């Protein structure tokens, strides 16, 4: 059996285990048993349970039609606004999904930051690899066309600032009784979009031109994997 095939069989077994027992209830030993291999062989392909889970999330994200649609757009100011709007929508409604998978993933991210950070580092790496080229190219295009002004020397940091802002907003809304009740919740999505777009350098004319366009998919078609 080739290494790629073995890897896919391990991932398939891990998906079943995580779906049945959740992240905390799944062990590398149980995944190895489900894949009919030794735990040592599993570790040759995936060094930890967090690495397994992060790879599954990445595969889901790549297979998401909304992500395909997004990554196929030409770099532009409009594409940048589409990305921000979809990220805002995804994070603010993560706890609305009936199966609570997105809410569980947010809790894993928060816990990881307070512990060894392994899971969070893996997710940041995966998300960065997937979205970085489109975000930076679109931001550069926005600056070149006069729709944005350069902010700082590291454009990718602006993406992470966006991600961190939305992650914290989502965590505040995660409990059944939110930690923070934002005023005028109906306008929260737009306010967050405007706050972020201004923060990454877009001017008011560009924001007004692109933000109100009907560019969001249905809320059921959200990009998976921590926003991605």
PDB file of C-alpha atoms in Angstrom:
ATOM      1  CA  UNK A   1       0.000   0.000   0.000  1.00  0.00           C
ATOM      2  CA  UNK A   2       1.357   3.432  -0.946  1.00  0.00           C
ATOM      3  CA  UNK A   3       1.987   6.067   1.687  1.00  0.00           C
ATOM      4  CA  UNK A   4      -0.693   8.356   0.237  1.00  0.00           C
ATOM      5  CA  UNK A   5      -3.304   5.615   0.314  1.00  0.00           C
ATOM      6  CA  UNK A   6      -2.383   4.692   3.876  1.00  0.00           C
ATOM      7  CA  UNK A   7      -2.665   8.330   4.861  1.00  0.00           C
ATOM      8  CA  UNK A   8      -6.147   8.590   3.364  1.00  0.00           C
ATOM      9  CA  UNK A   9      -7.274   5.423   5.158  1.00  0.00           C
ATOM     10  CA  UNK A  10      -6.029   6.855   8.461  1.00  0.00           C
ATOM     11  CA  UNK A  11      -7.879  10.108   7.835  1.00  0.00           C
ATOM     12  CA  UNK A  12     -11.084   8.234   6.977  1.00  0.00           C
ATOM     13  CA  UNK A  13     -10.825   6.236  10.208  1.00  0.00           C
ATOM     14  CA  UNK A  14     -10.080   9.393  12.192  1.00  0.00           C
ATOM     15  CA  UNK A  15     -13.148  11.154  10.761  1.00  0.00           C
ATOM     16  CA  UNK A  16     -15.345   8.294  11.984  1.00  0.00           C
ATOM     17  CA  UNK A  17     -13.762   8.382  15.420  1.00  0.00           C
ATOM     18  CA  UNK A  18     -13.992  12.153  15.816  1.00  0.00           C
ATOM     19  CA  UNK A  19     -17.605  12.146  14.574  1.00  0.00           C
ATOM     20  CA  UNK A  20     -18.557   9.445  17.083  1.00  0.00           C
ATOM     21  CA  UNK A  21     -16.525  10.440  20.135  1.00  0.00           C
ATOM     22  CA  UNK A  22     -15.505  14.058  19.607  1.00  0.00           C
ATOM     23  CA  UNK A  23     -11.979  15.408  19.913  1.00  0.00           C
ATOM     24  CA  UNK A  24     -11.547  14.740  23.637  1.00  0.00           C
ATOM     25  CA  UNK A  25     -12.971  11.216  23.440  1.00  0.00           C
ATOM     26  CA  UNK A  26     -10.780  10.135  20.516  1.00  0.00           C
ATOM     27  CA  UNK A  27      -7.267   8.785  20.994  1.00  0.00           C
ATOM     28  CA  UNK A  28      -4.550   7.944  18.512  1.00  0.00           C
ATOM     29  CA  UNK A  29      -4.838   4.362  19.754  1.00  0.00           C
ATOM     30  CA  UNK A  30      -8.537   4.229  18.842  1.00  0.00           C
ATOM     31  CA  UNK A  31      -7.850   5.760  15.424  1.00  0.00           C
ATOM     32  CA  UNK A  32      -5.093   3.216  14.764  1.00  0.00           C
ATOM     33  CA  UNK A  33      -7.446   0.383  15.711  1.00  0.00           C
ATOM     34  CA  UNK A  34     -10.170   1.763  13.418  1.00  0.00           C
ATOM     35  CA  UNK A  35      -7.623   1.938  10.577  1.00  0.00           C
ATOM     36  CA  UNK A  36      -6.346  -1.592  11.350  1.00  0.00           C
ATOM     37  CA  UNK A  37      -2.766  -0.400  11.823  1.00  0.00           C
ATOM     38  CA  UNK A  38      -0.392  -0.008  14.734  1.00  0.00           C
ATOM     39  CA  UNK A  39      -0.209   3.253  16.652  1.00  0.00           C
ATOM     40  CA  UNK A  40       3.455   3.466  15.676  1.00  0.00           C
ATOM     41  CA  UNK A  41       2.555   3.385  11.966  1.00  0.00           C
ATOM     42  CA  UNK A  42      -0.043   6.093  12.527  1.00  0.00           C
ATOM     43  CA  UNK A  43       2.619   8.316  14.087  1.00  0.00           C
ATOM     44  CA  UNK A  44       4.747   7.953  10.951  1.00  0.00           C
ATOM     45  CA  UNK A  45       2.032   9.825   9.076  1.00  0.00           C
ATOM     46  CA  UNK A  46       0.614  12.109  11.798  1.00  0.00           C
ATOM     47  CA  UNK A  47       2.677  13.079  14.851  1.00  0.00           C
ATOM     48  CA  UNK A  48      -0.321  13.780  17.105  1.00  0.00           C
ATOM     49  CA  UNK A  49      -4.084  13.757  17.470  1.00  0.00           C
ATOM     50  CA  UNK A  50      -4.104  17.521  16.873  1.00  0.00           C
ATOM     51  CA  UNK A  51      -2.273  17.034  13.568  1.00  0.00           C
ATOM     52  CA  UNK A  52      -4.883  14.492  12.500  1.00  0.00           C
ATOM     53  CA  UNK A  53      -7.756  16.796  13.381  1.00  0.00           C
ATOM     54  CA  UNK A  54      -6.149  19.809  11.702  1.00  0.00           C
ATOM     55  CA  UNK A  55      -5.645  17.815   8.492  1.00  0.00           C
ATOM     56  CA  UNK A  56      -9.306  16.772   8.504  1.00  0.00           C
ATOM     57  CA  UNK A  57     -10.417  20.380   8.916  1.00  0.00           C
ATOM     58  CA  UNK A  58      -8.148  21.432   6.057  1.00  0.00           C
ATOM     59  CA  UNK A  59      -9.603  18.764   3.764  1.00  0.00           C
ATOM     60  CA  UNK A  60     -13.135  19.880   4.657  1.00  0.00           C
ATOM     61  CA  UNK A  61     -12.211  23.471   3.926  1.00  0.00           C
ATOM     62  CA  UNK A  62     -10.696  22.615   0.541  1.00  0.00           C
ATOM     63  CA  UNK A  63     -13.768  20.558  -0.357  1.00  0.00           C
ATOM     64  CA  UNK A  64     -16.175  23.370   0.590  1.00  0.00           C
ATOM     65  CA  UNK A  65     -17.814  24.806  -2.584  1.00  0.00           C
ATOM     66  CA  UNK A  66     -17.868  28.271  -0.994  1.00  0.00           C
ATOM     67  CA  UNK A  67     -14.105  28.128  -0.483  1.00  0.00           C
ATOM     68  CA  UNK A  68     -13.575  26.938  -4.062  1.00  0.00           C
ATOM     69  CA  UNK A  69     -15.674  29.833  -5.315  1.00  0.00           C
ATOM     70  CA  UNK A  70     -13.745  32.289  -3.172  1.00  0.00           C
ATOM     71  CA  UNK A  71     -10.265  31.084  -4.137  1.00  0.00           C
ATOM     72  CA  UNK A  72     -11.157  31.185  -7.832  1.00  0.00           C
ATOM     73  CA  UNK A  73     -11.956  34.912  -7.746  1.00  0.00           C
ATOM     74  CA  UNK A  74      -9.480  37.318  -9.285  1.00  0.00           C
ATOM     75  CA  UNK A  75      -7.516  39.380  -6.743  1.00  0.00           C
ATOM     76  CA  UNK A  76      -9.306  42.707  -6.331  1.00  0.00           C
ATOM     77  CA  UNK A  77     -10.861  45.061  -3.821  1.00  0.00           C
ATOM     78  CA  UNK A  78     -14.178  43.305  -4.331  1.00  0.00           C
ATOM     79  CA  UNK A  79     -12.603  39.905  -3.616  1.00  0.00           C
ATOM     80  CA  UNK A  80     -11.074  41.291  -0.434  1.00  0.00           C
ATOM     81  CA  UNK A  81     -14.473  42.530   0.733  1.00  0.00           C
ATOM     82  CA  UNK A  82     -16.058  39.173  -0.125  1.00  0.00           C
ATOM     83  CA  UNK A  83     -13.457  37.404   2.012  1.00  0.00           C
ATOM     84  CA  UNK A  84     -13.974  39.708   4.992  1.00  0.00           C
ATOM     85  CA  UNK A  85     -17.762  39.484   4.777  1.00  0.00           C
ATOM     86  CA  UNK A  86     -17.657  35.701   4.664  1.00  0.00           C
ATOM     87  CA  UNK A  87     -15.229  35.508   7.565  1.00  0.00           C
ATOM     88  CA  UNK A  88     -17.440  37.792   9.653  1.00  0.00           C
ATOM     89  CA  UNK A  89     -20.524  35.778   8.772  1.00  0.00           C
ATOM     90  CA  UNK A  90     -18.779  32.500   9.582  1.00  0.00           C
ATOM     91  CA  UNK A  91     -17.485  33.530  12.991  1.00  0.00           C
ATOM     92  CA  UNK A  92     -20.607  35.341  14.169  1.00  0.00           C
ATOM     93  CA  UNK A  93     -22.848  32.399  13.325  1.00  0.00           C
ATOM     94  CA  UNK A  94     -20.542  29.563  14.366  1.00  0.00           C
ATOM     95  CA  UNK A  95     -22.718  28.693  17.357  1.00  0.00           C
ATOM     96  CA  UNK A  96     -25.916  28.696  15.252  1.00  0.00           C
ATOM     97  CA  UNK A  97     -25.065  25.456  13.432  1.00  0.00           C
ATOM     98  CA  UNK A  98     -27.318  22.703  14.873  1.00  0.00           C
ATOM     99  CA  UNK A  99     -24.594  20.053  15.223  1.00  0.00           C
ATOM    100  CA  UNK A 100     -22.390  22.531  17.150  1.00  0.00           C
ATOM    101  CA  UNK A 101     -19.250  21.351  15.324  1.00  0.00           C
ATOM    102  CA  UNK A 102     -18.039  24.888  14.671  1.00  0.00           C
ATOM    103  CA  UNK A 103     -18.637  25.860  18.295  1.00  0.00           C
ATOM    104  CA  UNK A 104     -16.626  22.835  19.421  1.00  0.00           C
ATOM    105  CA  UNK A 105     -13.763  23.841  17.135  1.00  0.00           C
ATOM    106  CA  UNK A 106     -13.748  27.349  18.555  1.00  0.00           C
ATOM    107  CA  UNK A 107     -13.520  25.894  22.045  1.00  0.00           C
ATOM    108  CA  UNK A 108     -10.600  23.735  20.946  1.00  0.00           C
ATOM    109  CA  UNK A 109      -8.822  26.815  19.596  1.00  0.00           C
ATOM    110  CA  UNK A 110      -9.384  28.740  22.820  1.00  0.00           C
ATOM    111  CA  UNK A 111      -8.235  25.832  24.985  1.00  0.00           C
ATOM    112  CA  UNK A 112      -5.153  25.293  22.840  1.00  0.00           C
ATOM    113  CA  UNK A 113      -4.039  28.890  23.394  1.00  0.00           C
ATOM    114  CA  UNK A 114      -4.190  28.308  27.143  1.00  0.00           C
ATOM    115  CA  UNK A 115      -2.360  24.977  26.993  1.00  0.00           C
ATOM    116  CA  UNK A 116       0.522  23.894  24.730  1.00  0.00           C
ATOM    117  CA  UNK A 117      -0.727  25.758  21.639  1.00  0.00           C
ATOM    118  CA  UNK A 118      -0.178  22.798  19.303  1.00  0.00           C
ATOM    119  CA  UNK A 119      -3.679  22.691  17.842  1.00  0.00           C
ATOM    120  CA  UNK A 120      -3.839  26.472  17.360  1.00  0.00           C
ATOM    121  CA  UNK A 121      -0.422  26.553  15.652  1.00  0.00           C
ATOM    122  CA  UNK A 122      -1.497  23.840  13.239  1.00  0.00           C
ATOM    123  CA  UNK A 123      -4.747  25.614  12.390  1.00  0.00           C
ATOM    124  CA  UNK A 124      -3.001  28.951  11.859  1.00  0.00           C
ATOM    125  CA  UNK A 125      -0.509  27.243   9.550  1.00  0.00           C
ATOM    126  CA  UNK A 126      -3.234  25.522   7.526  1.00  0.00           C
ATOM    127  CA  UNK A 127      -5.411  28.627   7.259  1.00  0.00           C
ATOM    128  CA  UNK A 128      -2.418  30.772   6.337  1.00  0.00           C
ATOM    129  CA  UNK A 129      -1.334  28.427   3.567  1.00  0.00           C
ATOM    130  CA  UNK A 130      -4.844  28.332   2.123  1.00  0.00           C
ATOM    131  CA  UNK A 131      -5.892  31.977   2.286  1.00  0.00           C
ATOM    132  CA  UNK A 132      -2.646  33.988   2.405  1.00  0.00           C
ATOM    133  CA  UNK A 133      -2.031  34.239  -1.386  1.00  0.00           C
ATOM    134  CA  UNK A 134      -5.539  35.474  -2.162  1.00  0.00           C
ATOM    135  CA  UNK A 135      -5.706  37.912   0.771  1.00  0.00           C
ATOM    136  CA  UNK A 136      -2.315  39.514   0.143  1.00  0.00           C
ATOM    137  CA  UNK A 137      -2.789  39.696  -3.635  1.00  0.00           C
ATOM    138  CA  UNK A 138      -6.217  41.326  -3.243  1.00  0.00           C
ATOM    139  CA  UNK A 139      -4.928  43.807  -0.671  1.00  0.00           C
ATOM    140  CA  UNK A 140      -2.026  44.724  -2.955  1.00  0.00           C
ATOM    141  CA  UNK A 141      -4.491  45.214  -5.799  1.00  0.00           C
ATOM    142  CA  UNK A 142      -6.680  47.441  -3.636  1.00  0.00           C
ATOM    143  CA  UNK A 143      -3.670  49.606  -2.782  1.00  0.00           C
ATOM    144  CA  UNK A 144      -2.579  49.750  -6.431  1.00  0.00           C
ATOM    145  CA  UNK A 145      -6.026  50.936  -7.583  1.00  0.00           C
ATOM    146  CA  UNK A 146      -6.296  53.569  -4.855  1.00  0.00           C
ATOM    147  CA  UNK A 147      -9.003  51.752  -2.900  1.00  0.00           C
ATOM    148  CA  UNK A 148      -6.712  51.276   0.110  1.00  0.00           C
ATOM    149  CA  UNK A 149      -3.679  52.793   1.786  1.00  0.00           C
ATOM    150  CA  UNK A 150      -0.750  50.649   2.947  1.00  0.00           C
ATOM    151  CA  UNK A 151      -0.922  49.752   6.647  1.00  0.00           C
ATOM    152  CA  UNK A 152       2.327  48.558   8.228  1.00  0.00           C
ATOM    153  CA  UNK A 153       5.064  46.520   6.606  1.00  0.00           C
ATOM    154  CA  UNK A 154       3.567  43.040   6.942  1.00  0.00           C
ATOM    155  CA  UNK A 155       0.317  42.681   4.963  1.00  0.00           C
ATOM    156  CA  UNK A 156      -0.284  39.164   6.274  1.00  0.00           C
ATOM    157  CA  UNK A 157      -0.422  40.524   9.825  1.00  0.00           C
ATOM    158  CA  UNK A 158      -3.573  42.363   8.782  1.00  0.00           C
ATOM    159  CA  UNK A 159      -5.183  39.027   7.998  1.00  0.00           C
ATOM    160  CA  UNK A 160      -4.234  37.663  11.427  1.00  0.00           C
ATOM    161  CA  UNK A 161      -5.501  40.823  13.154  1.00  0.00           C
ATOM    162  CA  UNK A 162      -8.784  40.251  11.345  1.00  0.00           C
ATOM    163  CA  UNK A 163      -8.867  36.593  12.372  1.00  0.00           C
ATOM    164  CA  UNK A 164      -8.077  37.387  16.017  1.00  0.00           C
ATOM    165  CA  UNK A 165     -10.762  40.079  16.189  1.00  0.00           C
ATOM    166  CA  UNK A 166     -13.396  37.713  14.845  1.00  0.00           C
ATOM    167  CA  UNK A 167     -12.260  34.795  16.989  1.00  0.00           C
ATOM    168  CA  UNK A 168     -12.671  36.881  20.141  1.00  0.00           C
ATOM    169  CA  UNK A 169     -16.074  38.168  19.014  1.00  0.00           C
ATOM    170  CA  UNK A 170     -17.187  34.598  18.377  1.00  0.00           C
ATOM    171  CA  UNK A 171     -15.929  33.365  21.758  1.00  0.00           C
ATOM    172  CA  UNK A 172     -17.861  36.127  23.527  1.00  0.00           C
ATOM    173  CA  UNK A 173     -21.066  34.847  21.886  1.00  0.00           C
ATOM    174  CA  UNK A 174     -20.339  31.150  22.377  1.00  0.00           C
ATOM    175  CA  UNK A 175     -22.012  30.432  25.761  1.00  0.00           C
ATOM    176  CA  UNK A 176     -25.800  30.039  25.862  1.00  0.00           C
ATOM    177  CA  UNK A 177     -25.778  33.332  27.772  1.00  0.00           C
ATOM    178  CA  UNK A 178     -23.245  35.441  25.816  1.00  0.00           C
ATOM    179  CA  UNK A 179     -20.363  36.926  27.778  1.00  0.00           C
ATOM    180  CA  UNK A 180     -21.000  40.240  26.069  1.00  0.00           C
ATOM    181  CA  UNK A 181     -24.247  41.543  24.631  1.00  0.00           C
ATOM    182  CA  UNK A 182     -23.280  43.804  21.750  1.00  0.00           C
ATOM    183  CA  UNK A 183     -25.558  46.791  21.351  1.00  0.00           C
ATOM    184  CA  UNK A 184     -27.831  46.790  18.308  1.00  0.00           C
ATOM    185  CA  UNK A 185     -27.001  43.203  17.395  1.00  0.00           C
ATOM    186  CA  UNK A 186     -28.759  43.511  14.041  1.00  0.00           C
ATOM    187  CA  UNK A 187     -26.006  45.843  12.846  1.00  0.00           C
ATOM    188  CA  UNK A 188     -23.137  43.868  14.375  1.00  0.00           C
ATOM    189  CA  UNK A 189     -22.164  42.084  11.167  1.00  0.00           C
ATOM    190  CA  UNK A 190     -21.919  45.305   9.203  1.00  0.00           C
ATOM    191  CA  UNK A 191     -20.104  47.109  12.015  1.00  0.00           C
ATOM    192  CA  UNK A 192     -17.484  44.379  12.186  1.00  0.00           C
ATOM    193  CA  UNK A 193     -17.012  44.448   8.424  1.00  0.00           C
ATOM    194  CA  UNK A 194     -16.554  48.223   8.437  1.00  0.00           C
ATOM    195  CA  UNK A 195     -14.183  48.097  11.432  1.00  0.00           C
ATOM    196  CA  UNK A 196     -11.988  45.457   9.790  1.00  0.00           C
ATOM    197  CA  UNK A 197     -12.006  46.980   6.309  1.00  0.00           C
ATOM    198  CA  UNK A 198     -10.963  50.340   7.699  1.00  0.00           C
ATOM    199  CA  UNK A 199      -8.320  48.649   9.809  1.00  0.00           C
ATOM    200  CA  UNK A 200      -6.701  46.944   6.827  1.00  0.00           C
ATOM    201  CA  UNK A 201      -6.592  50.236   4.939  1.00  0.00           C
ATOM    202  CA  UNK A 202      -9.681  50.463   2.700  1.00  0.00           C
ATOM    203  CA  UNK A 203     -11.031  53.956   2.194  1.00  0.00           C
ATOM    204  CA  UNK A 204     -14.636  54.964   2.799  1.00  0.00           C
ATOM    205  CA  UNK A 205     -15.475  55.171  -0.897  1.00  0.00           C
ATOM    206  CA  UNK A 206     -14.326  51.584  -1.528  1.00  0.00           C
ATOM    207  CA  UNK A 207     -16.162  50.311   1.541  1.00  0.00           C
ATOM    208  CA  UNK A 208     -19.384  52.042   0.527  1.00  0.00           C
ATOM    209  CA  UNK A 209     -19.015  50.786  -3.040  1.00  0.00           C
ATOM    210  CA  UNK A 210     -18.532  47.107  -2.222  1.00  0.00           C
ATOM    211  CA  UNK A 211     -19.951  46.325   1.208  1.00  0.00           C
ATOM    212  CA  UNK A 212     -23.643  46.517   0.386  1.00  0.00           C
ATOM    213  CA  UNK A 213     -23.469  44.265  -2.642  1.00  0.00           C
ATOM    214  CA  UNK A 214     -25.149  40.910  -2.355  1.00  0.00           C
ATOM    215  CA  UNK A 215     -21.968  38.854  -2.216  1.00  0.00           C
ATOM    216  CA  UNK A 216     -22.663  36.478   0.684  1.00  0.00           C
ATOM    217  CA  UNK A 217     -23.748  32.888   0.151  1.00  0.00           C
ATOM    218  CA  UNK A 218     -26.586  31.485   2.216  1.00  0.00           C
ATOM    219  CA  UNK A 219     -25.626  31.150   5.843  1.00  0.00           C
ATOM    220  CA  UNK A 220     -25.676  27.383   5.469  1.00  0.00           C
ATOM    221  CA  UNK A 221     -22.785  27.673   2.995  1.00  0.00           C
ATOM    222  CA  UNK A 222     -20.086  28.871   5.349  1.00  0.00           C
ATOM    223  CA  UNK A 223     -16.392  28.346   4.959  1.00  0.00           C
ATOM    224  CA  UNK A 224     -15.206  25.718   7.422  1.00  0.00           C
ATOM    225  CA  UNK A 225     -12.069  25.391   9.499  1.00  0.00           C
ATOM    226  CA  UNK A 226     -11.738  28.366  11.800  1.00  0.00           C
ATOM    227  CA  UNK A 227     -12.488  30.817   9.246  1.00  0.00           C
ATOM    228  CA  UNK A 228     -11.267  30.179   7.508  1.00  0.00           C
TER     229      UNK A 228
END
